[in-house]
């Protein structure tokens, strides 16, 4: 019965109810759109870091990431690789030889991280191959090909097929040098990353190092990234003496970044909800004051305070529940549309690229957020209804009736 | 048997600022089956008296017994409960819930009492026919005339079988034809079903229909005649 009265009461003042419903719809839509945008930025950053650089999980000698010395390699890395590939949820894995060194042309020299990769396996864990803008990805059989970034090519003033020289330490801590021919020029969109990295074949690098099977790093790409921690756990049991780390552990700024976005999302959500709360309180107070005499009559003939209270609460919740599907749907459609289209941020691209963001953001939002938002709206409605409902039960029936 | 008994009931509004002595010691007794008018000029205290008898307001002093129960010291919530089960109200206007049909309005208090559906349906039908609007069951109050609305209000007041019906100037907003009509129905219910009616008025045509007339002025009973 209370539901019936509450429902009909909503439609007494249609305009007013539609204003409330409309503002909830707009609020929900705005929150979804903004969340999807920041979530799009976040995942583009995380994804590009995973795809260009880290992959999902990496295995190293426990000291390697701190010291980066040639000797801190993975013992028996080929055997470990085989076991890793058999672990559930592992899609692909690739070994790398890593060294800090110097690349020089006739025009200049720069410090770099030299990555020795196995071309075929590497292609399954990062998208280096698709980042090639000129030339090709270790296509020719010729010796000592090297991939450098576009930015590096500019700095060293070199072009395709020209030679550069790599200097780095070999196994005996002597400096070794090798001439490499530029086979491809890549660009990931992340300038900091590009400026610091060159790729060669692991076999070429190991030959110069003087140890054929050397590997410092195994990069692992997963089928189901959501099971990251579980898979990392499984990998730890395979290689108990090595450091198995997820991309979040290797790159703590990803975590920081994600939590920062979550905080700003929560702040934004709170602001919108607060605005809605005050709007709803205002409207429901008006509805209560307008029905002062009627509420007095209801109390006179025996409707008790808790029923009056809940009637007002239900009315408010109903407004929220009517608005919710429209707000969620509007938000969903907007997100799908923006996701398909992408938002071009190239106007701000210069700055963004420095930090590893891609220029086009594809907003997206996980379904959990829709649920959270639905819950938040219902809670908002309940909170907003309390004061008007309390006002309603505070009225004295005699006074209300006197006004008749 | 007395259904209503007041002893030295006084009411002072705004005792702390500008006190208004609305009732100055009312002693009346109303028995089952009466058809009684409370009469007096505007401001004499009729509404105040009816509100106190009906448990809508507490007296400043004195004692009220309704159906044998002292109600002068009940809390707000106890009073609501008491009114629901014991007293039928008909006000001057705004009696009905605008979003509900005539039938739903009559049924309302019985719903608050959690009476079973079958009982409600039968009683609503019976009462709506008794007040002559059996054909207006599904009309909203706004679709009814003032007289019809007051008849729905009478049916609503009667539905939970209260001890008595209190009506504060029930005809004040009605034309003379509707007034006569409503009084016919009330008198009829009083005679046939022995329902106690207490109503206030200052309309001579209404006073003429009452069987007992209690006149008050300045918060005091100045005459009480039964005819
Ligand atoms: N809430 C109130 N506050 C102050 N004075 C009131 C209030 N209600 C009624 N009064 C005063 O009490 C007296 C009796 O009023 P009322 O019972 O309404 O008389 P009636 O119904 O006979 O017109 C009047 O003088 C009126 O002004
Ligand atoms: Mg009055």
XYZ file of C-alpha atoms in Angstrom, chain A residues 1 4-5 8-9 12 293-294 296-307 396-398 401-402 404, chain B residues 13 47-48 51 56 76-77 80 83-84 89 91 93-100 104 108 111-112 140 156:
52
model
C 0.000 0.000 0.000
C 1.235 2.348 -4.245
C 0.721 5.727 -2.589
C 1.223 7.735 -7.340
C 2.547 10.645 -5.336
C 1.352 14.300 -8.839
C -2.384 19.470 5.234
C -2.711 16.116 3.600
C -1.706 16.132 8.807
C -4.934 14.475 7.718
C -3.167 11.140 7.218
C -1.699 11.323 10.704
C -5.082 12.337 12.118
C -6.858 9.320 10.732
C -4.206 6.943 12.003
C -1.235 6.701 9.635
C 1.689 6.411 12.011
C 4.981 8.217 11.799
C 7.049 5.331 10.532
C 4.639 4.821 7.633
C 1.787 18.402 14.299
C -1.508 17.176 12.872
C -3.507 19.828 14.750
C -5.313 20.715 9.999
C -5.844 24.234 11.352
C -7.646 23.903 6.327
C -2.386 28.250 23.611
C -12.362 23.129 17.008
C -10.131 23.070 20.050
C -9.365 18.168 18.605
C -5.339 15.255 18.104
C 2.005 11.259 19.920
C 2.398 7.760 18.590
C -2.156 8.021 16.380
C -7.309 7.493 16.698
C -6.869 4.820 14.074
C -12.820 11.994 11.508
C -12.905 17.518 8.407
C -12.014 19.974 3.634
C -8.969 18.038 2.421
C -10.358 14.848 3.859
C -9.290 12.562 1.079
C -6.028 11.356 -0.397
C -6.012 12.933 -3.843
C -4.021 10.164 -5.529
C -6.417 7.428 -4.445
C -9.231 3.240 -1.871
C -7.434 3.214 3.715
C -5.565 -1.234 5.351
C -3.610 0.499 8.086
C -10.568 10.249 -7.808
C -14.038 6.447 5.293
